[in-house]
XYZ file of C-alpha atoms in Angstrom:
773
model
C -71.114 -79.169 -83.110
C -68.057 -77.185 -83.016
C -68.054 -74.225 -80.784
C -67.279 -70.934 -82.207
C -64.271 -69.286 -80.753
C -65.139 -66.574 -78.325
C -63.643 -63.213 -79.249
C -61.925 -61.336 -76.547
C -63.197 -57.911 -75.961
C -61.018 -55.414 -77.555
C -59.079 -53.198 -75.174
C -57.013 -50.254 -76.089
C -53.441 -51.364 -76.213
C -51.003 -49.700 -73.812
C -47.873 -48.595 -75.469
C -44.856 -47.880 -73.296
C -44.354 -44.173 -73.240
C -40.789 -42.888 -72.740
C -40.367 -41.335 -69.264
C -40.410 -37.614 -69.250
C -37.053 -36.496 -67.897
C -37.553 -33.495 -65.511
C -34.745 -30.969 -65.361
C -32.721 -31.658 -62.212
C -33.070 -29.243 -59.258
C -29.321 -28.935 -58.967
C -28.999 -28.149 -62.659
C -31.471 -25.356 -62.247
C -29.233 -23.593 -59.669
C -27.294 -20.751 -61.223
C -23.989 -21.859 -59.798
C -21.964 -19.045 -61.195
C -24.260 -16.490 -59.619
C -24.304 -18.359 -56.265
C -20.569 -18.666 -56.189
C -20.188 -15.065 -57.180
C -22.627 -13.858 -54.498
C -21.202 -16.221 -51.883
C -17.760 -14.995 -52.701
C -18.915 -11.425 -52.301
C -20.562 -12.210 -48.934
C -17.519 -14.101 -47.728
C -15.244 -11.306 -48.901
C -17.446 -8.714 -47.212
C -17.504 -10.722 -43.984
C -13.771 -11.277 -44.179
C -13.147 -7.585 -44.793
C -15.465 -6.715 -41.887
C -13.624 -9.221 -39.717
C -10.266 -7.761 -40.757
C -11.514 -4.242 -40.063
C -12.788 -5.357 -36.667
C -9.473 -7.047 -35.827
C -7.622 -3.947 -36.953
C -9.764 -1.759 -34.695
C -9.137 -4.072 -31.762
C -5.398 -3.960 -32.403
C -5.309 -0.198 -32.753
C -7.481 0.485 -29.710
C -5.798 -1.925 -27.329
C -2.266 -1.855 -28.621
C -1.950 1.910 -28.938
C -4.159 3.335 -26.238
C -3.920 0.860 -23.389
C -1.266 -1.639 -24.194
C -0.946 -3.159 -20.725
C -2.715 -3.157 -17.418
C -0.029 -1.958 -15.065
C -0.690 -2.018 -11.321
C -0.050 1.115 -9.319
C 3.061 0.560 -7.220
C 2.855 1.840 -3.656
C 6.049 2.769 -1.823
C 6.852 3.560 1.791
C 8.585 6.821 2.547
C 12.317 6.662 1.729
C 14.918 6.813 4.464
C 16.555 10.228 4.232
C 20.068 10.776 5.569
C 21.140 14.240 6.673
C 23.843 15.454 9.036
C 22.376 15.761 12.505
C 19.371 13.516 11.773
C 18.362 11.265 14.645
C 19.054 7.672 13.628
C 20.143 4.642 15.618
C 22.214 1.781 14.165
C 19.368 -0.617 14.974
C 16.849 1.473 13.047
C 19.207 1.839 10.077
C 19.942 -1.876 9.853
C 16.242 -2.741 10.166
C 15.546 -0.492 7.190
C 18.411 -1.992 5.178
C 17.130 -5.496 5.903
C 13.605 -4.610 4.779
C 15.013 -3.145 1.571
C 17.040 -6.286 0.900
C 20.453 -4.634 1.119
C 23.277 -7.130 1.565
C 25.968 -6.705 4.204
C 29.294 -7.346 2.491
C 32.971 -7.392 3.326
C 33.590 -5.544 0.067
C 30.736 -3.816 -1.739
C 30.747 -4.571 -5.455
C 27.274 -3.588 -6.635
C 24.238 -1.464 -5.826
C 22.363 -3.005 -2.907
C 25.516 -3.803 -0.878
C 26.665 -2.084 2.309
C 29.640 -2.256 4.635
C 29.925 -1.428 8.316
C 33.057 -0.612 10.283
C 32.202 0.308 13.875
C 30.022 3.400 13.661
C 31.019 4.028 10.012
C 28.690 2.930 7.194
C 29.280 2.700 3.490
C 26.144 2.065 1.396
C 25.994 1.448 -2.339
C 22.508 2.909 -2.850
C 20.386 1.632 -5.733
C 19.156 3.947 -8.484
C 15.578 5.140 -8.215
C 13.209 7.621 -9.849
C 11.615 9.701 -7.082
C 8.791 12.190 -7.541
C 11.238 15.106 -7.518
C 14.438 13.678 -9.041
C 15.988 10.744 -10.824
C 18.657 9.419 -8.480
C 21.438 7.308 -10.009
C 23.191 4.540 -8.113
C 25.297 6.320 -5.524
C 27.979 5.315 -3.063
C 27.459 7.162 0.221
C 29.335 7.087 3.504
C 28.564 8.460 6.958
C 29.002 7.880 10.680
C 26.385 7.229 13.331
C 27.583 8.768 16.560
C 25.410 9.291 19.622
C 22.354 8.316 17.613
C 22.869 10.971 14.904
C 24.154 11.046 11.331
C 27.454 12.834 10.793
C 30.099 13.240 8.062
C 27.686 12.382 5.257
C 29.574 12.342 1.946
C 29.850 10.909 -1.553
C 32.220 7.982 -1.082
C 33.633 8.159 -4.620
C 34.138 11.914 -4.913
C 34.755 12.527 -1.229
C 32.437 15.547 -1.351
C 30.055 16.309 1.536
C 26.349 15.715 0.886
C 23.441 17.758 2.186
C 21.074 14.826 1.892
C 20.964 11.283 0.533
C 18.014 8.943 0.086
C 17.738 5.189 -0.095
C 15.293 3.666 -2.546
C 11.884 3.235 -0.868
C 10.372 -0.090 0.109
C 7.641 -1.414 -2.187
C 4.799 -2.103 0.254
C 2.047 -3.133 -2.130
C 0.432 -2.792 -5.517
C -3.060 -1.991 -6.697
C -3.595 -4.802 -9.162
C -5.942 -5.284 -12.106
C -8.343 -8.196 -11.856
C -5.888 -10.688 -13.350
C -3.132 -9.846 -10.859
C -0.637 -9.340 -13.666
C 2.536 -7.448 -12.916
C 5.334 -6.124 -15.062
C 8.064 -3.498 -15.282
C 8.062 -1.865 -18.706
C 11.402 -1.661 -20.543
C 12.488 -0.085 -23.812
C 14.120 -2.214 -26.485
C 17.347 -0.255 -26.134
C 17.531 -1.281 -22.472
C 17.524 -4.974 -23.355
C 21.016 -6.439 -23.901
C 21.817 -7.665 -27.402
C 22.555 -11.192 -26.200
C 19.026 -11.480 -24.759
C 17.447 -10.273 -28.013
C 19.553 -12.686 -30.076
C 18.887 -15.593 -27.687
C 15.138 -15.067 -28.002
C 15.102 -14.839 -31.797
C 17.456 -17.802 -32.252
C 15.368 -19.987 -29.962
C 11.828 -18.896 -30.749
C 11.697 -17.355 -34.257
C 14.810 -17.271 -36.445
C 12.934 -15.735 -39.376
C 11.429 -12.938 -37.291
C 12.848 -10.129 -39.422
C 11.900 -11.880 -42.709
C 8.285 -13.045 -42.309
C 5.119 -10.942 -42.305
C 3.591 -12.251 -39.105
C 3.060 -15.856 -40.160
C 5.935 -18.068 -41.322
C 4.995 -20.921 -43.736
C 8.562 -22.188 -43.422
C 8.244 -22.465 -39.634
C 4.865 -24.182 -39.922
C 6.237 -26.723 -42.420
C 9.283 -27.322 -40.249
C 7.089 -27.890 -37.199
C 4.794 -30.295 -39.077
C 7.755 -32.309 -40.370
C 9.271 -32.486 -36.893
C 5.992 -33.573 -35.306
C 5.471 -36.315 -37.927
C 8.995 -37.710 -37.921
C 10.030 -37.320 -34.261
C 9.509 -40.102 -31.724
C 8.216 -37.778 -29.067
C 7.608 -34.138 -28.340
C 5.991 -31.530 -30.470
C 7.257 -28.335 -32.021
C 5.201 -25.225 -32.600
C 5.250 -23.143 -35.730
C 4.084 -19.873 -34.192
C 6.143 -16.768 -34.797
C 6.937 -14.253 -32.052
C 4.217 -12.066 -33.543
C 1.672 -14.867 -33.254
C 2.734 -15.562 -29.673
C 2.295 -11.874 -28.851
C -1.159 -11.803 -30.439
C -2.227 -14.931 -28.562
C -0.963 -13.628 -25.220
C -2.243 -10.105 -25.612
C -5.510 -10.386 -27.564
C -6.654 -14.014 -27.450
C -6.838 -17.017 -25.132
C -5.074 -20.369 -24.977
C -8.097 -22.106 -26.532
C -7.051 -24.849 -28.991
C -9.245 -24.407 -32.062
C -8.926 -23.662 -35.765
C -10.975 -20.484 -35.292
C -8.529 -19.170 -32.710
C -5.559 -20.055 -34.970
C -7.266 -18.313 -37.888
C -7.857 -15.155 -35.847
C -4.292 -15.340 -34.579
C -2.918 -15.505 -38.123
C -5.049 -12.615 -39.396
C -4.220 -10.390 -36.428
C -0.523 -11.250 -36.701
C -0.413 -10.061 -40.309
C -2.313 -6.893 -39.395
C 0.037 -6.228 -36.498
C 3.019 -6.546 -38.843
C 1.383 -4.146 -41.301
C 0.694 -1.521 -38.643
C 3.890 -1.667 -36.592
C 7.625 -1.919 -37.050
C 9.433 -5.132 -36.130
C 11.206 -3.459 -33.239
C 7.888 -2.226 -31.798
C 6.538 -5.784 -31.914
C 9.700 -7.192 -30.354
C 9.651 -4.615 -27.560
C 6.004 -5.435 -26.882
C 6.779 -9.140 -26.803
C 9.512 -8.621 -24.214
C 7.072 -6.669 -22.033
C 4.125 -9.056 -22.419
C 5.623 -12.536 -22.253
C 4.770 -14.686 -19.195
C 7.541 -15.898 -16.872
C 5.655 -17.649 -14.075
C 3.861 -17.015 -10.802
C 4.748 -15.334 -7.536
C 1.882 -16.704 -5.458
C -1.274 -15.200 -6.997
C 0.738 -12.595 -8.912
C 1.578 -13.314 -12.563
C 5.089 -12.263 -13.622
C 5.050 -10.687 -17.084
C 7.867 -9.130 -19.093
C 11.650 -9.345 -18.891
C 11.838 -6.222 -16.714
C 10.043 -7.784 -13.782
C 11.437 -11.277 -14.472
C 14.965 -9.881 -14.215
C 14.159 -8.373 -10.794
C 12.194 -11.414 -9.656
C 14.865 -13.982 -10.452
C 18.129 -12.013 -10.254
C 17.349 -8.685 -8.457
C 18.849 -6.909 -11.475
C 17.858 -4.296 -13.989
C 17.419 -6.016 -17.345
C 20.342 -4.136 -18.914
C 22.714 -5.751 -16.398
C 21.895 -9.378 -17.249
C 24.713 -11.766 -18.141
C 24.427 -14.031 -21.214
C 23.728 -17.015 -18.942
C 20.927 -15.136 -17.180
C 19.471 -14.064 -20.535
C 19.591 -17.681 -21.687
C 17.755 -18.780 -18.534
C 14.938 -16.273 -19.119
C 14.554 -17.520 -22.690
C 14.636 -21.096 -21.392
C 11.784 -20.386 -18.973
C 9.564 -19.296 -21.871
C 9.403 -22.866 -23.155
C 7.341 -23.758 -20.090
C 7.306 -21.414 -17.065
C 6.084 -24.244 -14.832
C 8.315 -27.041 -16.123
C 11.408 -24.825 -16.254
C 10.777 -22.840 -13.064
C 14.378 -22.441 -11.825
C 13.377 -22.406 -8.156
C 11.149 -25.482 -8.288
C 12.925 -27.419 -11.049
C 16.546 -26.220 -11.144
C 17.797 -29.262 -13.069
C 15.257 -28.756 -15.866
C 16.059 -25.054 -15.978
C 19.823 -25.651 -16.072
C 19.513 -28.185 -18.913
C 17.290 -25.893 -20.968
C 19.500 -22.854 -20.247
C 22.571 -24.679 -21.506
C 20.676 -25.696 -24.637
C 19.919 -22.029 -25.342
C 23.579 -21.148 -24.684
C 24.552 -23.817 -27.221
C 22.278 -22.246 -29.841
C 23.832 -18.861 -29.087
C 27.266 -20.357 -29.735
C 26.179 -22.059 -32.964
C 24.937 -18.752 -34.382
C 27.993 -16.765 -33.354
C 26.541 -14.873 -30.415
C 29.017 -16.551 -28.028
C 32.551 -17.676 -28.675
C 33.787 -21.094 -27.607
C 35.452 -19.566 -24.559
C 32.359 -17.547 -23.639
C 30.141 -20.616 -24.011
C 32.347 -22.618 -21.664
C 32.480 -19.778 -19.150
C 28.694 -19.163 -19.147
C 27.867 -22.863 -18.825
C 30.004 -23.070 -15.693
C 27.956 -20.416 -13.885
C 25.162 -21.299 -11.478
C 21.584 -20.183 -12.028
C 22.498 -17.218 -9.752
C 18.977 -16.806 -8.400
C 18.247 -14.437 -5.533
C 15.961 -15.257 -2.650
C 12.345 -15.101 -3.684
C 10.945 -11.655 -2.788
C 9.028 -11.692 0.488
C 6.371 -9.183 -0.595
C 3.775 -10.541 -3.003
C 0.632 -8.594 -2.356
C 0.443 -5.932 0.308
C 1.686 -6.904 3.757
C 0.214 -3.692 5.188
C -3.442 -4.019 4.142
C -4.799 -1.547 6.708
C -2.489 1.193 5.448
C -3.234 0.267 1.836
C -6.961 0.728 2.561
C -6.188 4.268 3.668
C -4.111 4.939 0.542
C -6.942 3.713 -1.705
C -9.455 5.932 0.097
C -7.291 8.982 -0.452
C -6.440 8.137 -4.072
C -10.091 7.679 -5.005
C -10.591 11.424 -4.631
C -8.360 11.972 -7.684
C -8.097 8.703 -9.642
C -10.553 6.149 -11.002
C -10.221 2.421 -10.372
C -9.132 1.921 -13.991
C -6.324 4.447 -13.586
C -5.175 2.846 -10.346
C -4.961 -0.693 -11.681
C -3.889 -0.159 -15.274
C -1.839 3.009 -15.714
C 1.280 2.004 -13.804
C 1.144 4.894 -11.346
C 3.813 5.222 -8.679
C 2.356 6.204 -5.310
C 4.815 7.518 -2.730
C 3.349 7.246 0.745
C 4.159 8.400 4.245
C 4.413 4.884 5.737
C 7.387 4.292 8.014
C 8.028 0.565 7.420
C 10.034 0.034 10.612
C 7.399 1.676 12.838
C 4.643 -0.245 11.032
C 6.391 -3.597 11.417
C 7.240 -3.069 15.084
C 3.787 -1.709 15.986
C 1.996 -4.649 14.355
C 4.064 -7.176 16.272
C 3.709 -5.248 19.539
C -0.077 -4.870 19.318
C -0.490 -8.596 18.754
C 1.654 -9.463 21.786
C 0.162 -6.769 24.033
C -3.466 -7.748 23.427
C -2.682 -11.367 24.257
C -1.092 -10.249 27.537
C -4.046 -7.989 28.412
C -6.536 -10.814 27.857
C -4.646 -12.963 30.333
C -4.378 -10.148 32.875
C -8.059 -9.198 32.592
C -9.134 -12.862 32.477
C -10.789 -12.383 29.109
C -11.511 -15.182 26.686
C -8.578 -15.699 24.342
C -9.182 -13.895 21.061
C -12.116 -11.849 22.386
C -10.386 -8.460 22.330
C -9.624 -6.508 19.211
C -7.415 -3.494 18.626
C -6.632 -0.654 16.250
C -3.865 1.920 16.237
C -2.737 4.754 14.027
C 0.459 6.808 14.310
C 1.277 10.107 12.617
C 3.993 12.731 12.509
C 2.910 15.159 15.206
C 3.701 18.274 13.150
C 2.821 17.381 9.560
C 0.010 14.873 10.037
C 1.744 12.358 7.770
C 0.503 8.897 8.746
C 3.375 6.577 9.618
C 1.595 3.355 10.600
C -1.920 1.867 10.597
C -3.002 -1.256 12.480
C -6.557 -2.363 11.736
C -6.582 -5.707 13.544
C -4.739 -7.374 16.410
C -3.321 -9.897 13.922
C -0.396 -8.515 11.943
C -1.047 -8.337 8.202
C -4.745 -9.180 8.499
C -6.560 -8.032 5.357
C -10.152 -8.044 6.616
C -12.158 -5.511 8.603
C -10.071 -2.378 9.135
C -11.007 -0.982 12.525
C -8.595 1.946 12.232
C -10.643 3.607 9.502
C -14.033 1.862 9.609
C -14.944 1.175 13.276
C -16.906 4.042 14.834
C -17.094 3.784 18.622
C -17.872 6.199 21.436
C -14.646 7.957 22.373
C -15.235 8.563 26.061
C -12.933 10.842 28.028
C -10.434 11.464 25.215
C -12.768 14.329 24.204
C -12.052 16.230 27.440
C -8.941 18.150 26.276
C -11.194 19.787 23.673
C -13.675 20.827 26.336
C -10.793 22.533 28.155
C -9.482 24.075 24.918
C -12.946 25.362 23.994
C -13.227 27.016 27.416
C -9.805 28.681 27.094
C -10.658 29.867 23.582
C -14.038 31.262 24.585
C -13.139 33.095 27.777
C -9.723 34.649 28.404
C -10.427 34.667 32.145
C -9.974 30.892 32.235
C -6.541 29.504 33.108
C -5.348 26.069 34.210
C -5.898 26.869 37.895
C -9.418 28.174 37.370
C -11.783 26.261 39.640
C -14.648 24.166 38.383
C -17.256 22.434 40.538
C -17.125 18.679 40.935
C -20.218 18.653 43.150
C -23.327 16.670 42.093
C -24.942 17.915 38.876
C -28.467 17.316 37.549
C -29.475 18.328 34.044
C -33.031 18.163 32.677
C -33.251 16.387 29.314
C -35.657 16.981 26.438
C -37.612 13.838 27.222
C -38.239 15.024 30.772
C -35.666 12.749 32.384
C -32.786 13.951 34.530
C -29.172 13.227 33.698
C -26.795 13.010 36.649
C -23.198 12.305 35.591
C -20.997 10.253 37.915
C -17.260 10.063 38.368
C -15.454 6.790 37.737
C -14.503 6.516 41.428
C -18.149 7.265 42.444
C -16.971 10.225 44.575
C -17.237 13.998 44.276
C -14.188 16.204 44.744
C -15.493 19.701 45.399
C -13.891 22.662 43.638
C -10.936 21.506 41.534
C -8.539 23.348 39.197
C -9.088 22.736 35.497
C -5.778 20.908 34.999
C -6.712 18.452 37.740
C -10.220 17.928 36.349
C -8.543 16.916 33.094
C -5.628 14.872 34.446
C -7.893 12.952 36.870
C -10.656 12.798 34.237
C -13.450 13.971 36.528
C -16.720 13.515 34.636
C -18.864 15.828 36.733
C -16.380 18.718 36.595
C -15.947 18.388 32.808
C -19.723 18.134 32.271
C -20.156 21.357 34.265
C -17.385 23.038 32.251
C -19.240 21.984 29.097
C -22.342 23.727 30.418
C -20.321 26.878 31.093
C -18.980 26.825 27.537
C -22.368 25.861 26.088
C -22.857 22.499 24.419
C -23.763 24.069 21.050
C -20.588 26.168 21.036
C -18.621 23.105 22.157
C -20.061 21.020 19.294
C -19.231 23.774 16.803
C -15.662 24.008 18.117
C -15.108 20.245 17.852
C -16.294 20.329 14.229
C -14.003 23.263 13.484
C -11.077 21.499 15.167
C -11.233 18.492 12.877
C -14.415 16.354 12.983
C -15.886 16.237 9.484
C -19.456 15.397 10.452
C -22.282 16.920 12.469
C -21.598 16.847 16.202
C -24.791 16.767 18.255
C -24.888 19.346 21.080
C -25.739 16.921 23.880
C -25.191 17.529 27.571
C -23.100 14.334 27.651
C -20.835 15.537 24.814
C -18.044 16.566 27.266
C -17.932 12.923 28.422
C -17.438 11.516 24.937
C -20.786 10.243 23.629
C -19.467 11.236 20.204
C -18.692 8.240 17.935
C -15.486 8.404 15.859
C -13.104 6.026 14.143
C -9.463 5.998 15.273
C -8.562 7.886 12.084
C -11.190 10.564 12.755
C -9.986 10.901 16.328
C -6.408 11.253 15.078
C -7.528 14.059 12.779
C -9.216 15.825 15.687
C -6.125 15.532 17.892
C -3.842 16.681 15.093
C -5.020 20.227 15.857
C -3.502 19.907 19.352
C -0.353 18.156 18.129
C 0.138 20.867 15.467
C -0.213 23.719 17.983
C -3.684 24.842 16.995
C -3.530 24.178 13.247
C -6.172 21.973 11.677
C -4.282 19.531 9.423
C -5.915 16.623 7.664
C -3.730 13.530 8.167
C -2.336 12.259 4.886
C -0.996 8.912 3.719
C 0.425 10.111 0.375
C 3.366 12.334 -0.535
C 3.155 12.297 -4.336
C 1.962 10.351 -7.387
C 3.901 9.944 -10.633
C 3.021 8.253 -13.906
C 4.744 5.175 -15.290
C 7.508 7.351 -16.756
C 8.239 9.078 -13.467
C 6.510 12.355 -14.385
C 4.901 14.080 -11.420
C 1.099 13.996 -11.511
C 0.215 15.308 -8.076
C 1.804 16.441 -4.833
C -0.006 16.208 -1.508
C 1.171 19.241 0.448
C 0.310 19.869 4.083
C -2.670 22.247 4.222
C -3.357 23.945 7.526
C -5.929 26.262 9.041
C -5.669 27.839 12.472
C -8.514 26.779 14.745
C -7.107 27.641 18.181
C -4.441 29.960 19.556
C -1.000 28.497 20.018
C -0.880 29.673 23.637
C -4.127 27.948 24.598
C -3.020 24.709 22.935
C 0.222 25.027 24.885
C -1.791 25.058 28.118
C -3.857 22.020 27.086
C -0.706 20.065 26.230
C 0.695 20.891 29.664
C -2.514 19.613 31.293
C -2.213 16.409 29.247
C 1.372 16.061 30.463
C 0.064 16.220 34.022
C -2.350 13.382 33.152
C 0.736 11.289 32.381
C 2.721 12.474 35.385
C 0.000 12.484 38.055
C -3.330 11.405 36.612
C -5.051 8.528 34.853
C -2.129 7.919 32.462
C 0.670 7.760 35.043
C 1.371 4.134 34.030
C 3.021 5.592 30.928
C 5.449 7.667 33.004
C 6.296 4.607 35.092
C 6.836 2.293 32.110
C 8.660 4.845 29.910
C 10.554 6.969 32.439
C 13.075 8.361 29.939
C 10.554 9.915 27.510
C 7.999 12.588 28.370
C 4.545 12.284 26.815
C 1.279 14.169 26.907
C -1.796 11.980 26.761
C -5.388 11.242 27.643
C -7.156 8.018 28.507
C -10.730 7.266 27.524
C -13.271 4.732 28.784
C -16.892 4.364 27.691
C -19.942 3.221 29.624
C -20.027 -0.412 30.749
C -16.270 -0.660 30.108
C -16.811 -1.454 26.435
C -14.162 0.711 24.797
C -10.639 1.573 25.882
C -8.881 4.560 24.268
C -5.585 6.321 24.621
C -4.234 9.275 22.679
C -0.569 10.066 23.248
C 1.752 12.766 22.031
C 5.571 12.866 22.020
C 7.943 15.375 20.463
C 7.677 13.611 17.085
C 4.624 11.374 17.097
C 0.889 11.386 17.694
C -0.821 8.041 18.226
C -4.361 6.782 18.824
C -4.987 3.310 20.259
C -8.366 1.593 20.666
C -9.072 -1.740 22.368
C -12.479 -3.385 22.673
C -14.748 -6.142 21.407
C -16.271 -6.313 17.939
C -19.626 -7.382 19.415
C -19.686 -4.206 21.571
C -20.059 -6.232 24.753
C -18.578 -5.401 28.163
C -14.819 -5.966 27.890
C -14.005 -5.081 31.515
C -11.286 -2.686 30.382
C -10.532 0.991 30.877
C -8.308 3.378 28.999
C -5.647 2.843 31.665
C -5.760 -0.965 31.645
C -5.826 -1.722 27.896
C -5.186 1.019 25.321
C -2.586 2.792 27.490
C -0.401 -0.336 27.989
C -0.563 -1.022 24.235
C 0.595 2.545 23.523
C 3.344 2.187 26.119
C 4.564 -1.087 24.596
C 4.639 0.427 21.109
C 6.685 3.456 22.146
C 9.037 1.415 24.258
C 10.525 0.240 20.959
C 10.065 3.296 18.734
C 12.757 5.934 18.748
C 10.868 9.136 19.558
C 11.817 12.386 21.233
C 10.283 13.626 24.462
C 7.570 16.239 24.183
C 9.237 19.634 24.418
C 6.976 22.467 25.498
C 9.667 24.982 24.603
C 10.037 28.548 25.783
C 7.533 31.277 24.941
C 7.849 34.917 25.939
C 4.168 35.039 26.706
C 4.190 31.965 28.974
C 5.329 31.768 32.587
C 5.543 28.648 34.731
C 4.564 28.561 38.403
C 4.986 25.926 41.098
C 1.512 25.246 42.514
C -0.161 22.907 44.941
C -1.549 20.049 42.851
C -4.836 19.755 44.732
C -5.870 23.417 44.871
C -4.004 24.983 41.952
C -2.793 27.854 44.139
C 0.821 28.954 44.462
C 2.838 26.485 46.466
C 4.575 27.340 49.713
C 7.456 25.569 51.376
C 4.918 23.513 53.329
C 3.371 22.052 50.167
C 4.569 18.563 49.345
C 2.330 17.675 46.392
C 3.404 20.282 43.854
C 3.484 20.578 40.081
C 4.750 23.123 37.568
C 1.920 24.700 35.593
C 2.147 27.198 32.712
C 0.082 30.392 32.506
C -0.238 33.145 29.960
C 1.608 36.060 31.540
C -0.536 38.004 33.970
C -3.103 35.229 34.504
C -1.318 33.096 37.124
C -3.018 32.796 40.539
C -1.875 35.323 43.188
C -3.083 33.458 46.284
C -0.987 30.823 47.998
C -2.154 27.395 48.989
C -3.004 26.620 52.594
C -0.789 23.569 52.862
C -0.461 22.015 56.282
C 3.175 21.878 57.462
C 4.747 18.440 57.702
C 5.194 17.991 61.467
C 6.664 14.560 61.128
C 3.574 13.007 62.664
C 2.531 9.507 61.586
């Protein structure tokens, strides 16, 4: 039977539905609005960026265009008829200044010598009180004095002439950049043309960025076999050097381009060119960066920029291509080749004729010896200058405003003293059998009348720039305080005179803690009743301690403060023996009141300060205040002279027999510190010798500091101390031991001054010399 076909269950048929096309996300974006808003944001950001760049340019370029270090100068050598000056001293100064001895002087910086006759072509210089042009001066040095000073050209006599001062250091900004600012009118035309021809021929046509130069550089870099060419304009180079870094990035190039256009909008071409000449980098002098044509001209040729020859201008432009590669001292062949290339470009553009080109190419590089002073070679003195300047000027002013600081430093005395201290300390270590290098030293020298500081030594090693013991090391001063004990006594009681007796018998003084203080003499002996001058010259501790008690230790402390110590002085019984701690500089200030005949004068290291244009900002006059009578100081000086003639400082008289000094030695407990303070007719000096670790150095004032002082003044031209004549002073010949008037039988006699009417009336009981053994 046939099967019936089975029917498939009916299912709803699936018809293919067309895919629903969703509107694309990207098509939904309102591109016009986005672009419009993005453009606005970009424009706003760009405008803000331009405004920011413009503010940077205006602030830095107008208000503080360069960081200029303060230049610090030594005192200038002044020439006047009758001035004391030896040929040796003069020629040392000329050598330090870099003057050239010549058979025939042809330029500033030359000098001639014929026997005792000198002819000096002095350089121009802007002092604090006048602008001195280059000047030709002539004079004779006869018997150690200047005579017949005149203007060599005009033949007219001169009252005074100055040499340009020695640059002794600079107070640098952090980057150690240095430059001498010049005006565009000072720069010779051939230097300006050489720069533009070589670096940016379209300088006066473009607006900061030169598409033509960029295209030319790209074409050269693509087609040349080697070497690259830049497309930066002078304006772009200035922006990069002054505002930006040497980073290689598109962002830096973009900023450079924007700022270059802004700079061109704000400033004239000549302003930009002048700035470029003052900013551009010319190489290194040790750690110091040489910037600007003004300093480069001095550094390479010892010339003012206006006096450059075309060949020298071409060399400076050549160096700009690569200050390291074309350094004329290190790579003279590279520099010569590049210089001649620049000269060739100058000829091609009509700056030089054929004859001039040939002549300039035949010249040498004409470099001068590299300057010997980079950073300060007198760091201890520079520390003192900074301390004094900080009272009036901020750090920013000192290292960015280009100040000129004229100081009191005597470069010859400084140089000689440094060398002498180093040699003397080495000798003392050997003599005292001390470990080599264990002793240290400090010294400071001033003008005895004005307090102007002439030399500072802060370390035994010359030129050492570390710890400055002259102004920072406080140590007990020992017996150098004793002249002030004597002066305080004379000031307090008019009955005292140099022959007044003081007891050098044993002394016991009760202290606050219940203990007893019993001072001892260095020789461990007692000497009975002794005159005051002998107590000082022999430095008797017991006698001076007793005199301090008679004065009163509180009154003594007050007097020492008034005389020059700018800190509290404790009224201790041991004050007359020097328990007071002072630095050499503080001790110098205290002694200046004796050197200046009773006037308190604060020692100064600065004469004047001018701004970068030579305008006077500040003078540092000598301020004085009387703290003791001139007659009493006269007596103390005489007693200090006796210390040199007969007492603890007699080594000085023996080693320097042709110059009279007044002085005082000082030794502290356990022989730790050695001091000497000496006074001549012109100079006051403090010398300290000891150990930095404050250990026993086995030295006294007589065996260490005094020999150093003696060695220094053996080579410094100084006048003998001159007590002079005073109507109110009379001198008497007395017996040294007793202080009474000497008789014919007295053999140990000295001359002692007294204020009229106060001299002793009694005569000494000197035993007659019977010729017995």
